[in-house]
Every structure is written in C-alpha cells, then in structure tokens.
Coordinates of C-alpha atoms and ligand atoms in Angstrom, one line a residue:
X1 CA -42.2 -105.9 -7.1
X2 CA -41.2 -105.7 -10.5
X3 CA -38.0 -108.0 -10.1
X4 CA -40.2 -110.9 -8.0
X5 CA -38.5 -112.2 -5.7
X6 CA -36.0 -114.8 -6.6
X7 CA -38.0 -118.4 -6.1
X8 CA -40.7 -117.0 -8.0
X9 CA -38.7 -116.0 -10.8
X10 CA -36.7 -119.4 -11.1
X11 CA -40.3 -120.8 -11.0
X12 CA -41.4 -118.2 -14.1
X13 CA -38.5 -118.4 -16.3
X14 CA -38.5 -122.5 -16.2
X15 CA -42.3 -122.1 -16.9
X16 CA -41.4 -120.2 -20.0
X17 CA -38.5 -122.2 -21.0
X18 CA -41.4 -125.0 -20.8
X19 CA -44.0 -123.2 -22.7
X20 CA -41.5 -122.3 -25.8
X21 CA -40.2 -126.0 -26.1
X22 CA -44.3 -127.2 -25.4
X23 CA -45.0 -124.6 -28.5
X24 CA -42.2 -125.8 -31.1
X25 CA -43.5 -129.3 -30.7
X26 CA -47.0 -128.5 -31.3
X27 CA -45.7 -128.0 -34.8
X28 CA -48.4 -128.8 -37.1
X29 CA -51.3 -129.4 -34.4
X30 CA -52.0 -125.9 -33.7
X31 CA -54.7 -123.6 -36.0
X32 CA -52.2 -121.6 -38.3
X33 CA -54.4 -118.7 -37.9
X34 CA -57.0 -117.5 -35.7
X35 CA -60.8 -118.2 -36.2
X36 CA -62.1 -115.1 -34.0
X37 CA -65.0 -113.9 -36.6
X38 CA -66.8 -110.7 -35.2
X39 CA -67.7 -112.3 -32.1
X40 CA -64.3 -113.7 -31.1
X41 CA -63.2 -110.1 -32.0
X42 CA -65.4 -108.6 -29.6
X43 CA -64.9 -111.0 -26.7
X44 CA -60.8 -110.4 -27.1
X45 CA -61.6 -107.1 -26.7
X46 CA -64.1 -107.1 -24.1
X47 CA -61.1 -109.0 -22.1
X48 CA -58.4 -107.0 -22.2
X49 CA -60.9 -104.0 -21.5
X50 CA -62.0 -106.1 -18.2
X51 CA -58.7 -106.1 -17.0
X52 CA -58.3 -104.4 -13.9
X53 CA -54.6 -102.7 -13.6
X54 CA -55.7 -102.0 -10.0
X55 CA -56.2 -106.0 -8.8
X56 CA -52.7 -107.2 -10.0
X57 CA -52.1 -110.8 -11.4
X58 CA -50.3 -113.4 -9.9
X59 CA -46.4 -113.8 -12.4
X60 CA -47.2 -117.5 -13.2
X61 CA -50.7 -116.8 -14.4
X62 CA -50.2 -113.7 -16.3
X63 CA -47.7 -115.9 -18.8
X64 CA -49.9 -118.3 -19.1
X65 CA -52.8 -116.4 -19.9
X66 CA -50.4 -114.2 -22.3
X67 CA -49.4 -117.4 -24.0
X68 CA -52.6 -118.5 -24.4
X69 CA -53.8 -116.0 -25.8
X70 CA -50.8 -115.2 -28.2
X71 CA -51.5 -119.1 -29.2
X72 CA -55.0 -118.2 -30.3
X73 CA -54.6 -114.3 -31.5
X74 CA -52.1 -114.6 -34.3
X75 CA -51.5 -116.2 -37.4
X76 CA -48.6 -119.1 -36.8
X77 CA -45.8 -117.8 -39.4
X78 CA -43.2 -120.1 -37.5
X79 CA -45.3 -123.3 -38.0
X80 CA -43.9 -125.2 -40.8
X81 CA -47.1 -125.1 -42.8
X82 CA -46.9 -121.2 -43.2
X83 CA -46.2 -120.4 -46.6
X84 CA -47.0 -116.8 -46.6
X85 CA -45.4 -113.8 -47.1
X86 CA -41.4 -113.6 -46.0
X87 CA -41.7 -114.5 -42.7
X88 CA -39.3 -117.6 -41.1
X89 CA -39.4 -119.4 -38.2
X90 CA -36.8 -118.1 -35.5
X91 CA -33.4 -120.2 -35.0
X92 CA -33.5 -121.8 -31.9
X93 CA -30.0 -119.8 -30.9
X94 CA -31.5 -116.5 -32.2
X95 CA -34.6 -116.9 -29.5
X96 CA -31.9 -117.9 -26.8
X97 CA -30.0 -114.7 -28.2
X98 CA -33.3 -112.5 -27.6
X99 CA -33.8 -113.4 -23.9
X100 CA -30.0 -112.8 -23.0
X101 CA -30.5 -109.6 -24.6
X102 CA -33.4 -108.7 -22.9
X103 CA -32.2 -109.5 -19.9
X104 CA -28.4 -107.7 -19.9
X105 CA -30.3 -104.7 -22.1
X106 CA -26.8 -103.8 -23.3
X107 CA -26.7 -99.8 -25.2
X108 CA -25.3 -100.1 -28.8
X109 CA -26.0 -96.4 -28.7
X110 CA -21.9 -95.8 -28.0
X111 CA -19.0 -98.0 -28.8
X112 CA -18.0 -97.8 -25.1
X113 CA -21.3 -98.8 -23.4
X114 CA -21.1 -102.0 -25.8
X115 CA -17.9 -102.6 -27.1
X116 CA -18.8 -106.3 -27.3
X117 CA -21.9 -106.3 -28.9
X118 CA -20.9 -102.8 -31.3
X119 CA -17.8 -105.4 -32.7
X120 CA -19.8 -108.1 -33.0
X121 CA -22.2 -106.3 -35.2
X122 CA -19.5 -104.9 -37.0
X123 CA -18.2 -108.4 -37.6
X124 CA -21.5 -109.6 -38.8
X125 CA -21.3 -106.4 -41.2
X126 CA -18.7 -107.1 -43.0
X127 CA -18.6 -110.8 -43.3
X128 CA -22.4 -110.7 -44.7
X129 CA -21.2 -107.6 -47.0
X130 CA -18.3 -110.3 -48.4
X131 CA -20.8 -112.8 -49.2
X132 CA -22.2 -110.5 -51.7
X133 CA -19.1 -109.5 -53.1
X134 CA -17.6 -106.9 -51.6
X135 CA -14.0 -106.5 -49.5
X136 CA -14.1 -106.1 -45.9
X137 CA -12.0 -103.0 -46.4
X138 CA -14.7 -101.4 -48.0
X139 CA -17.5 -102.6 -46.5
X140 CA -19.8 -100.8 -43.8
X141 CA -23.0 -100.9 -42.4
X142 CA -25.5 -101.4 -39.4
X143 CA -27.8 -103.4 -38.2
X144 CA -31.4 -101.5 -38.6
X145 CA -35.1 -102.5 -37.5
X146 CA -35.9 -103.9 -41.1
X147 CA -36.2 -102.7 -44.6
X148 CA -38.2 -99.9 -44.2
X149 CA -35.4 -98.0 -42.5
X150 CA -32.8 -99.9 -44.1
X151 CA -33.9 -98.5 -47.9
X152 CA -34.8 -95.1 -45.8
X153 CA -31.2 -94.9 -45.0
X154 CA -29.7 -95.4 -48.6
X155 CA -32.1 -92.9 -49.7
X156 CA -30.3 -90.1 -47.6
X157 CA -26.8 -91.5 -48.0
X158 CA -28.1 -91.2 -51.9
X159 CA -29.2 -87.9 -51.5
X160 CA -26.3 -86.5 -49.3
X161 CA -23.9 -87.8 -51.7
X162 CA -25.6 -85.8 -55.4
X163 CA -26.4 -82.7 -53.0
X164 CA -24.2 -81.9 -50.4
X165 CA -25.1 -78.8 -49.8
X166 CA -28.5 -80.2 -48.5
X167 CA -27.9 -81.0 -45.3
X168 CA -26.8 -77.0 -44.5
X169 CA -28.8 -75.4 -46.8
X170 CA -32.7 -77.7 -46.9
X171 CA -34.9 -77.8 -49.8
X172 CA -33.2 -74.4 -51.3
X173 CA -29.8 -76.4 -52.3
X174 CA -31.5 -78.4 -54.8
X175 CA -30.8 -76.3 -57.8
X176 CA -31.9 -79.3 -60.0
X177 CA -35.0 -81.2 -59.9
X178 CA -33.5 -84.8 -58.4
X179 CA -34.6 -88.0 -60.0
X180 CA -34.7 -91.8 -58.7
X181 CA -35.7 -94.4 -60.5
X182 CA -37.3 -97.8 -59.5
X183 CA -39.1 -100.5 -60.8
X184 CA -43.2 -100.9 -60.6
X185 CA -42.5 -104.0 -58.4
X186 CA -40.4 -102.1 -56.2
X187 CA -41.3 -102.1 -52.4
X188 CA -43.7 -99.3 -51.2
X189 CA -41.3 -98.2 -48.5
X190 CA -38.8 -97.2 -51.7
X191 CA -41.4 -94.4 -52.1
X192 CA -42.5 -93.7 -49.0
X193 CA -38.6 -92.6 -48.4
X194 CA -38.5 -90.9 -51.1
X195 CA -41.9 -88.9 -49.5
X196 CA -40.1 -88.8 -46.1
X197 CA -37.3 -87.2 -47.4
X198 CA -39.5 -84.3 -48.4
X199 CA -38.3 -85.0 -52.9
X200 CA -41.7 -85.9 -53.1
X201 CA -44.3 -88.5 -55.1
X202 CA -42.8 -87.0 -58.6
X203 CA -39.3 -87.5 -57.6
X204 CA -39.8 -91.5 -58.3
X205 CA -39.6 -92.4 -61.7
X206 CA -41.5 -95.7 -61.9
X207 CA -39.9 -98.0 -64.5
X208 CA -41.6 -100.8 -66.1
X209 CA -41.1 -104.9 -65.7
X210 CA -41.3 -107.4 -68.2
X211 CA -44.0 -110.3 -68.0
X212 CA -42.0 -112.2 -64.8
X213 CA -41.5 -108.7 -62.5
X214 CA -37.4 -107.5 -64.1
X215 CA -37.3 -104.2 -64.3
X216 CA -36.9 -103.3 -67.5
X217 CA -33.2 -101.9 -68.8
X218 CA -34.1 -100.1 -71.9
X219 CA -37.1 -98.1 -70.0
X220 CA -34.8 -97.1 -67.3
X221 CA -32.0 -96.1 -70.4
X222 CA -34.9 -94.0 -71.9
X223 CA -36.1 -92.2 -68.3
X224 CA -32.6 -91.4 -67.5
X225 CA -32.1 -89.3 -71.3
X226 CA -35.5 -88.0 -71.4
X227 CA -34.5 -86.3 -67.5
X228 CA -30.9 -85.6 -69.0
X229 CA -32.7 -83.5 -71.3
X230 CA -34.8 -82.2 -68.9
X231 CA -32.2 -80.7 -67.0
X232 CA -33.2 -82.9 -64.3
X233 CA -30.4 -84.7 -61.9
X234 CA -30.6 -88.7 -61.2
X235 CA -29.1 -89.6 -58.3
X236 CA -30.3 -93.1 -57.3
X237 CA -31.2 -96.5 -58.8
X238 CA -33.0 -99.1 -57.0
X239 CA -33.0 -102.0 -57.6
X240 CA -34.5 -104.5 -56.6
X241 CA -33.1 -108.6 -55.9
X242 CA -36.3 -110.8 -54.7
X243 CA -39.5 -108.2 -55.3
X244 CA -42.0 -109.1 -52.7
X245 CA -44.8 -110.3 -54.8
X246 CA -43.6 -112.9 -57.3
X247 CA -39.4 -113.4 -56.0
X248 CA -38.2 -111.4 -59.4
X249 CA -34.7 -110.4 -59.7
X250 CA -33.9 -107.0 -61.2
X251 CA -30.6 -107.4 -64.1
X252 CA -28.7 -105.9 -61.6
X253 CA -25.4 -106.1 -64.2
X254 CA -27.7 -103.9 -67.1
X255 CA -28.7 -101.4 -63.9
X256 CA -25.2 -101.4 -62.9
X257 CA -23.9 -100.2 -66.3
X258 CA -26.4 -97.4 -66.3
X259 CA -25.7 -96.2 -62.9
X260 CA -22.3 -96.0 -63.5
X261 CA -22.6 -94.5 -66.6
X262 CA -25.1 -91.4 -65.1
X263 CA -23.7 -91.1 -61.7
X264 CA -26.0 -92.4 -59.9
X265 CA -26.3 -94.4 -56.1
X266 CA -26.8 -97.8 -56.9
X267 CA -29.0 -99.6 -54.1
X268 CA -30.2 -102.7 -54.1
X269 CA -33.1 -104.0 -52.1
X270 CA -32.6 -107.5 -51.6
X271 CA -34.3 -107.9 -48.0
X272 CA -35.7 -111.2 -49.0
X273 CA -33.2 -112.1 -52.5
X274 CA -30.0 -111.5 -50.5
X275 CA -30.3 -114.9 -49.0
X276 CA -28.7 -116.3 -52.3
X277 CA -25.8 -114.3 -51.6
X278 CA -25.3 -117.1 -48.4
X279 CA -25.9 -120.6 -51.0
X280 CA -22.7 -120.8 -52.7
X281 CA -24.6 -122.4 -56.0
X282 CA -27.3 -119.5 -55.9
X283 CA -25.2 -116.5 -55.8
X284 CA -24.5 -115.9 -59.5
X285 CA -28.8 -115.1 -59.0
X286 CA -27.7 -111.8 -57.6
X287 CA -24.9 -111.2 -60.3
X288 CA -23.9 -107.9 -60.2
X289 CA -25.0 -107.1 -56.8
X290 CA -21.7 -106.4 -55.7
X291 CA -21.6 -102.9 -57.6
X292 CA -24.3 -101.5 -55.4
X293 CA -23.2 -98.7 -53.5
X294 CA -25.6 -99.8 -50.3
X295 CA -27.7 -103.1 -49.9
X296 CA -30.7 -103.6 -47.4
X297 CA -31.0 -107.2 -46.6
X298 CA -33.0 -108.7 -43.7
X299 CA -32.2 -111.4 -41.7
X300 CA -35.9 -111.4 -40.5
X301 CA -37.1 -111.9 -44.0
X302 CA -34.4 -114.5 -45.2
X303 CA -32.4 -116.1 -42.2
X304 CA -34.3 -117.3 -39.6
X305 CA -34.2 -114.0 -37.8
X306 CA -36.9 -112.4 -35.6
X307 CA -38.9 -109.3 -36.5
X308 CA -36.7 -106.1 -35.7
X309 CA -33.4 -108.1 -37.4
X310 CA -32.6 -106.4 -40.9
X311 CA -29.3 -104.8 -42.2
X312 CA -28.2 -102.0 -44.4
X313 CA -24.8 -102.7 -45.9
X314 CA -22.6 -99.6 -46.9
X315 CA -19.9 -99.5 -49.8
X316 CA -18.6 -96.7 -48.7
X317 CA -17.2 -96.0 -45.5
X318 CA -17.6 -92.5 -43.6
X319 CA -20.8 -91.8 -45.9
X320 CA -22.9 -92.8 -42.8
X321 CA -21.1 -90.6 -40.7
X322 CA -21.2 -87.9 -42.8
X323 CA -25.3 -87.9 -43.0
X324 CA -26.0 -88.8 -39.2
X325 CA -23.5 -86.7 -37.4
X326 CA -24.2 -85.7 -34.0
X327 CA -22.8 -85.1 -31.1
X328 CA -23.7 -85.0 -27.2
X329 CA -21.4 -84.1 -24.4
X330 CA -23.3 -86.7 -22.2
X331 CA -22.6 -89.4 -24.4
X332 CA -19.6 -91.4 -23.4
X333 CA -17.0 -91.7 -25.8
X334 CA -14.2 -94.5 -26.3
X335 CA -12.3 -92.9 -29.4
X336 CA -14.4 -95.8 -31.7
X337 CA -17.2 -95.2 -33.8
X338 CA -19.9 -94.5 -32.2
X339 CA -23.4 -96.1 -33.7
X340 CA -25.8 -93.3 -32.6
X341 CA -23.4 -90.9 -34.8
X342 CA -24.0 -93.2 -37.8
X343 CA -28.2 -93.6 -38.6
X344 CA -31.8 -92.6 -37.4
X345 CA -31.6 -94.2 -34.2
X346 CA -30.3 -93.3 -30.8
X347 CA -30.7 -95.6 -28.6
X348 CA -30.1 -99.3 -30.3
X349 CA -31.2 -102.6 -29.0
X350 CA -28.4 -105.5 -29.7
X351 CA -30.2 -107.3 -32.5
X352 CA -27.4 -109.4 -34.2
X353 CA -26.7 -111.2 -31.5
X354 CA -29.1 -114.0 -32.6
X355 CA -27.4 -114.0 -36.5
X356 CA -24.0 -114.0 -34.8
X357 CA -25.2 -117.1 -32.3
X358 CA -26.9 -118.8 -35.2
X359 CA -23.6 -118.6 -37.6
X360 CA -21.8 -119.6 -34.6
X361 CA -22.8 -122.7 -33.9
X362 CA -24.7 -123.7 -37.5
X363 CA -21.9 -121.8 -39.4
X364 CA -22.4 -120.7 -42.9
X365 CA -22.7 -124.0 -44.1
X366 CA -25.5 -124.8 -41.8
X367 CA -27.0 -121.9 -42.9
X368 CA -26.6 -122.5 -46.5
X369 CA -27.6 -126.4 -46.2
X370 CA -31.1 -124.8 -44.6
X371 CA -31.8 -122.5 -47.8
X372 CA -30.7 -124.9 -49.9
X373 CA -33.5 -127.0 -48.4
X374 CA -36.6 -124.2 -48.7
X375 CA -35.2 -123.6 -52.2
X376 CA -35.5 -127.6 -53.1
X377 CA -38.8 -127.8 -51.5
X378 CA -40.3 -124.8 -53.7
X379 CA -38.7 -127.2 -56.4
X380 CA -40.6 -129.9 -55.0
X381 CA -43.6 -127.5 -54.9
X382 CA -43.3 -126.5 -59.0
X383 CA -43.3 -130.1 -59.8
X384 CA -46.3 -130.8 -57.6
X385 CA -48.6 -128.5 -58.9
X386 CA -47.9 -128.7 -62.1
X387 CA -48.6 -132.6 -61.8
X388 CA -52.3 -131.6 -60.2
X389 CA -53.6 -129.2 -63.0
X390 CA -51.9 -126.1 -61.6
X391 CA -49.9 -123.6 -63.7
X392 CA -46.6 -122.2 -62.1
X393 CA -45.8 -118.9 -62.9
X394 CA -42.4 -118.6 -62.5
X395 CA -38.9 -120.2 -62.5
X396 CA -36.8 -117.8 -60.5
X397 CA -33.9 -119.1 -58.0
X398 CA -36.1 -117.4 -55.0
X399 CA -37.9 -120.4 -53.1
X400 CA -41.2 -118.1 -54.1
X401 CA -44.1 -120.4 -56.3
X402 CA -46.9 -117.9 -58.2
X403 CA -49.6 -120.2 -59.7
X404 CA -53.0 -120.5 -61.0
X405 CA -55.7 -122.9 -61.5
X406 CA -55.1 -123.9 -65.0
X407 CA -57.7 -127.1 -64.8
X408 CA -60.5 -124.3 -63.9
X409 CA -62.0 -121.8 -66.2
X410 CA -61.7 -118.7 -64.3
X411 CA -58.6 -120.6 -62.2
X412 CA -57.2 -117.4 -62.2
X413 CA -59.9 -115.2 -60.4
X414 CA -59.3 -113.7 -57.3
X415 CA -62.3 -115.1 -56.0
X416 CA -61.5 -118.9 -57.3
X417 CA -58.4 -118.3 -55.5
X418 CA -58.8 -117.1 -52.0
X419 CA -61.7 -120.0 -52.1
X420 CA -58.8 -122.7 -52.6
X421 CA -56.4 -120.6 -49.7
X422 CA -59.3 -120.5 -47.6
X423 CA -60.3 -124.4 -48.0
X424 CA -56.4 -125.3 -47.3
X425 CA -56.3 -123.5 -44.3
X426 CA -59.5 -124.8 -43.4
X427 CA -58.1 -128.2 -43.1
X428 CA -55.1 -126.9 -41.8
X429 CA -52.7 -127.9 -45.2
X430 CA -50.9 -124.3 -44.9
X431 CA -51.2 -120.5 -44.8
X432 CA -51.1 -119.0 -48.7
X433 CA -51.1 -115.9 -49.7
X434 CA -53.0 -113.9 -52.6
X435 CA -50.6 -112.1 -55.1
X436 CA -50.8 -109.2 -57.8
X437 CA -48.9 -110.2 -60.8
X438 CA -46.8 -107.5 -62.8
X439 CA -49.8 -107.9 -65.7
X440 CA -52.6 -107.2 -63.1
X441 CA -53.4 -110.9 -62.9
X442 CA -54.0 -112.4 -59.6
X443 CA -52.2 -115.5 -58.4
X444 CA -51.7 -117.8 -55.5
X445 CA -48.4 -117.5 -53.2
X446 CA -46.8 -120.0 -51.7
X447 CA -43.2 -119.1 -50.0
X448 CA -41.3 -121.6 -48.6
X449 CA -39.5 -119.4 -45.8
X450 CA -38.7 -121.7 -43.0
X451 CA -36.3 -124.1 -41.9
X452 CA -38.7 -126.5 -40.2
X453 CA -40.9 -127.0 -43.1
X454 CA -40.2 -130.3 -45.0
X455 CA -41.7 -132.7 -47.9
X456 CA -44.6 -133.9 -46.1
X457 CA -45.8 -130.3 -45.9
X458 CA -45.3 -129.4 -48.8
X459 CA -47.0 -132.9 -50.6
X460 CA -49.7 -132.2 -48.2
X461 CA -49.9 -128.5 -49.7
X462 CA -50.4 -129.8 -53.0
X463 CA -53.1 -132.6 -52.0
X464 CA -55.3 -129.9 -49.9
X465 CA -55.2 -127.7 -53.2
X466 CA -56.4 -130.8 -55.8
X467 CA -58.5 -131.6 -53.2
X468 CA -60.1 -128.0 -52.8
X469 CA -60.9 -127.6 -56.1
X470 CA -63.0 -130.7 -56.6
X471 CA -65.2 -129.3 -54.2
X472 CA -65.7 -125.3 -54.6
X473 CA -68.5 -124.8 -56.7
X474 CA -67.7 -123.5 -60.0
X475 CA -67.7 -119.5 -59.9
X476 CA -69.0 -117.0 -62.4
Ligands
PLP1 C1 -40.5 -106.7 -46.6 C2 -39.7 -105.9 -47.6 C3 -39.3 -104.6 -47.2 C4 -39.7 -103.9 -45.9 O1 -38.9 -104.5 -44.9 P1 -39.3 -104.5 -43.4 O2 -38.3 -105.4 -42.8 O3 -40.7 -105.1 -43.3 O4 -39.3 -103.1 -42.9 C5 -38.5 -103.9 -48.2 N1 -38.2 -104.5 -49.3 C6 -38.6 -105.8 -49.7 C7 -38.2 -106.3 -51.0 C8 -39.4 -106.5 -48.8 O5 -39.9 -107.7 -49.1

C-alpha cells in the first residue's frame, strides 16, 4: 500500500513532474499571497478536520488536492514578484536534487552509511569557505538546517573554546562572568543561543549602530574595557554581514582588530551577506570576513536553495569534534569523520546535494552572473523610486531597498506604508515587506532575492507604488 503499485506510481510521479513545470510557468499569474480572511480561514480548517483517515484517498487525487491547496494556502516567495524577506526561488537542479534525495533517503549520520554524499558536503565546505577567504587546509564545517542552528553552533564552539572546563564541569566552571557582544541589528536567534546555552539575557552586550544599521566600533572598544574592568571575560563577537532588516554590513576589519586584540571568537553571521563572497566584484563588501573564526551562511537565504539548506563554516578544524563528541557502539564506523560526532544533530538529511547540482552544472559563474543580476535590479529599483517621489534609504552592496514616501507628509508612517504594500499586492505588482529602521523609523522593504525576477517586475514595482499613492487617502 504505501509503495503503490508500480503503474500507479509511474502515473503519480509524471503527474507531479507536470504539476511543478505547470507551476513555474504560472509565474506572475498566480495570487502572490492568499486572500482567505476569517472565513477562508475557517473553511481550510473545517476541511482538513473533515477528512476522514479511515475512507482513504485515491494517489492521483490526494496530489492534486495537496497542490491545490498549497497553490492557494501560502504566500508565493518563488514567484518573481516576491520581494519580501530573504527568501529565493529554488534552482531548478536543487528541486531535482530534493526528490533524488527523498527518494534514496541516504544517512549523513556516519561517514560510511554516505560516503558519497558526507564528501560531497565536505567539498561544498571548503570550496564556499575559500570564497570568503579562507584556505581549504583550514577550513571546516557542516551543512546545518539554517541560521538558527548554524549561529547556535558557533555559540558553543565559542564558549567551549574560553571555558573548557565547561563541558565536564556545567555552569560551576565559569569562574568569570562571560561576555558576548553583538550589535542591536543583530538576528534574534544570536540571543536566543546565547539563552539556550543557559549564559543568559545579560550575557549579551548589545552594541549600538550608526544611522544605516553598522555596528558601531568605538561602543564595542568601550563595552569590552568597561567588562575588562569588571572582571568579566569576553569570549565572542558577532558580527554581523547583511542584518535582516535594512542589508547593513558590520566593519568587520575594526571588529576584527578588537577580537583579536581581547581574545575573543570572532563569528560572523552572514546568512543572507555571504552571497557577496560568490560575485567576484562584491567581495571586498565583506572585507575582513576572512578573520572570523566560524561563519553561518545560508544557501536558503542567498543561493537559490530550499528551506532546510544553510551552512556553518569552521576556521578551526577538530573544534567541532571536540564540543559534539559522542560515541555509539551501533554506529557503523569507516575510520572517517563521522558527522553525528561533529553538531546537534543525529540523524542528517543530505541537504547540499541541490548546491553541489546547482554549481555543477551553472558553475560559479553562473551563480555569480545570477547575483550579479538581483544586485543590478535593486540598482534598477534605487533609481526608480527615487525618480517617483520615493526616498531610498540606503546604498549598501546587499540587493536590499529601505524607502519612504518622501512626496507624502507622513510618507513614513507605518500606516501610510502597509496601505501602499497592501494596494501593490492588491494588483498583484509584488510582495513587500514592512521594516524597523535602526532609528525606530518604519520603512518599506523591497529584496530582490530571486533569480527569475527581471526589469519588467521590477518597473512594474515602481509603477504600482506611484500609482498607490495617488489614490490612498491622505492619513492623519
Ligand atoms: C534569517 C536569518 C537568520 C536565521 O536563519 P534561519 O535560516 O531562518 O534559521 C540568522 N541570521 C540572519 C542575518 C538572518 O537573516
């Protein structure tokens, strides 16, 4: 039952193949996001509640009905009019790469279950790790679920490094009050490792940004003498390339100097930023990134990736080893490393097979010629809006665009502002996002993250906003 027989499953997986290509060229025709209001809600619901486990559907009409209804239940990030937050369309390889996976399941747990897929990751590891600057030699690293666990992992490889004693010994081996330090546009899952780890809330000393989202040097010179002082013991910078809200790049080569100079782990979170590590002309952006000790960058924020694709690189070999050591005499063992023995997971799904497919056949000029693109169409954006009325906020290398209303008194409420991202999805112009602003001020967000947008969208973009200000009513 659960393997169909085979006529029925030649008949399901050519339905699907048909369904996916039927999807990609409904590019632009489709609602980017679903118009369910309460009722909608409730009726969903009411449906999947109706369905009877016990009366079993037939294959072929279960994936159209799960199609369907994916089609109307979620917001469209891989149309080319999605401008939201980092979230790109999957390469055509990578989606080929996540059925094959599916279907041969291979273990990444153990070297021997997977030697294949283990070296290919590896592979992937260190040729990624040399485009920010490092030496294969030295580099390490997995692939992780995202950036969540990859900035959760530096955090211990951080912490295991300024207290060894901690891993025997708990809480009671930190004689000294341990300090990290990141900036107020940092991601929330920098402190919510910090919280996981069990340092706590207080642990985190938030540094300030200038007006465009940089973490500010001097402040972070001043919080690591005033803790000096204190008797307390920094042990990790983060820094971050590409901050989630406006695209602002930390001065790594400033944060650099002062991590060397107090001894601290030097990570930078460039989950989103790291992609100008892959366009030849945008890498001296992430200038100094090559002195962190550990980067998290994510394939499913930058590269085309799906969801579950991100990557913590490691300057250090052994140092992942040394915090995730385990051993189990069931596991079978080949004399390599072993991946289970080297981060939070067990178990481990092959997720770089899609990156390693995608360099494969686009290679890393393909790659770089489709950033380049996104990055030239945020240009295109700037210019735009600035030619309607609109200020830009920012000038960063990141294909991110911040901008207000500056035609409109009040252009820069919140409420002027989700008006004019609500009127542009209502005619279907593109998905836009609301942003905080390092000041407090609100702004609209428009990131060009996918390889299948191009200029028509993005002119389109700019003629729905002109167009949606003429006619919202003037706000208080
Ligand atoms: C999205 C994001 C994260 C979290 O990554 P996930 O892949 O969603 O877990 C971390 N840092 C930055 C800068 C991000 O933009």
């Amino acid at each position: 039952m659960l393997d169909l027989d085979a006529d029925t499953r030649a008949a399901l997986f050519a339905r699907a193949a048909a369904l996916i290509e039927a999807h990609l060229a409904e590019d632009r025709a489709r609602p980017l996001a679903p118009t369910l209001g309460r009722e909608g809600l409730a009726a969903m619901r009411a449906g999947l509640d109706a369905l009877d486990f016990e009366a079993p559907t037939p294959p072929l009409e279960a994936l159209e009905g799960a199609m369907t209804a994916l089609r109307a239940g979620q917001v469209h990030a891989t149309d080319p009019r999605y401008f939201g937050p980092f979230h790109p369309a999957p390469s055509a390889m990578s989606v080929v790469a996540a059925a094959l996976v599916a279907t041969l399941d291979p273990q990444l747990a153990t070297h021997g279950h997977a030697p294949w897929p283990v070296e290919v990751e590896g592979r992937l590891v260190r040729a990624i790790g040399a485009r920010f600057g490092w030496d294969e030699a030295e580099t390490d690293g997995l692939f992780t679920s995202g950036g969540a666990e990859s900035n959760l992992t530096a955090l211990l490889l951080a912490r295991a490094q300024a207290f060894p004693e901690l891993a025997r010994r708990g809480a009671r081996a930190l004689a000294e009050e341990p300090a990290m330090y990141t900036s107020t546009e940092a991601h929330p899952t920098v402190a919510r490792a910090a919280q996981i780890a069990g340092l706590g809330a207080e642990a985190i000393r938030t540094i300030p940004v200038d007006a465009r989202g940089r973490l500010k040097p001097d402040a972070l010179r001043l919080a690591l003498a005033r803790d000096r002082a204190a008797a307390a013991r920094p042990f990790l910078i983060v820094a971050t390339a590409g901050t989630t809200a406006t695209g602002a790049i930390d001065p790594l080569p400033r944060v650099a100097d002062l991590a060397a100079e107090h001894g601290c782990w030097l990570h930078v979170d460039a989950a989103f930023g790291g992609l100008a590590a892959l366009v030849p002309e945008l890498r001296g952006a992430l200038e100094g990134v090559a002195r962190a000790d550990s980067i998290t960058f994510d394939p499913h924020k930058a590269t085309a990736m799906p969801l579950g694709t991100g990557m913590l690189l490691v300057r250090h070999p052994g140092a992942l080893e040394r915090s995730f050591h385990a051993r189990a005499g069931y596991m079978p063992r080949d004399g390599a490393r072993d991946p289970y023995a080297r981060g939070v997971p067990w178990s481990r799904r092959f997720a770089g097979l899609g990156l390693f497919l995608t360099l494969a056949t686009a290679g890393w000029d393909g790659l770089a010629a489709a950033l380049r693109r996104q990055v030239a169409l945020a240009e295109r954006l700037r210019r735009g809006l600035r030619a309607e009325g609109f200020r830009v906020l920012d000038d960063g290398p990141l294909p991110v665009v911040c901008f207000v209303d500056a035609a409109r008194a009040g252009g820069d409420r919140a409420r002027h502002l989700d008006g004019l991202a609500r009127a542009v999805l209502a005619r279907g112009a593109g998905w836009l996002s609301l942003t905080r602003l390092p000041g407090g001020g609100r702004a609209l967000r428009a990131c060009v993250d996918n390889h299948r947008t191009d200029e028509g969208d993005v002119d389109r973009l700019v003629g729905a906003l002109a167009e949606a200000r003429a006619t919202i009513a003037e706000g208080p």
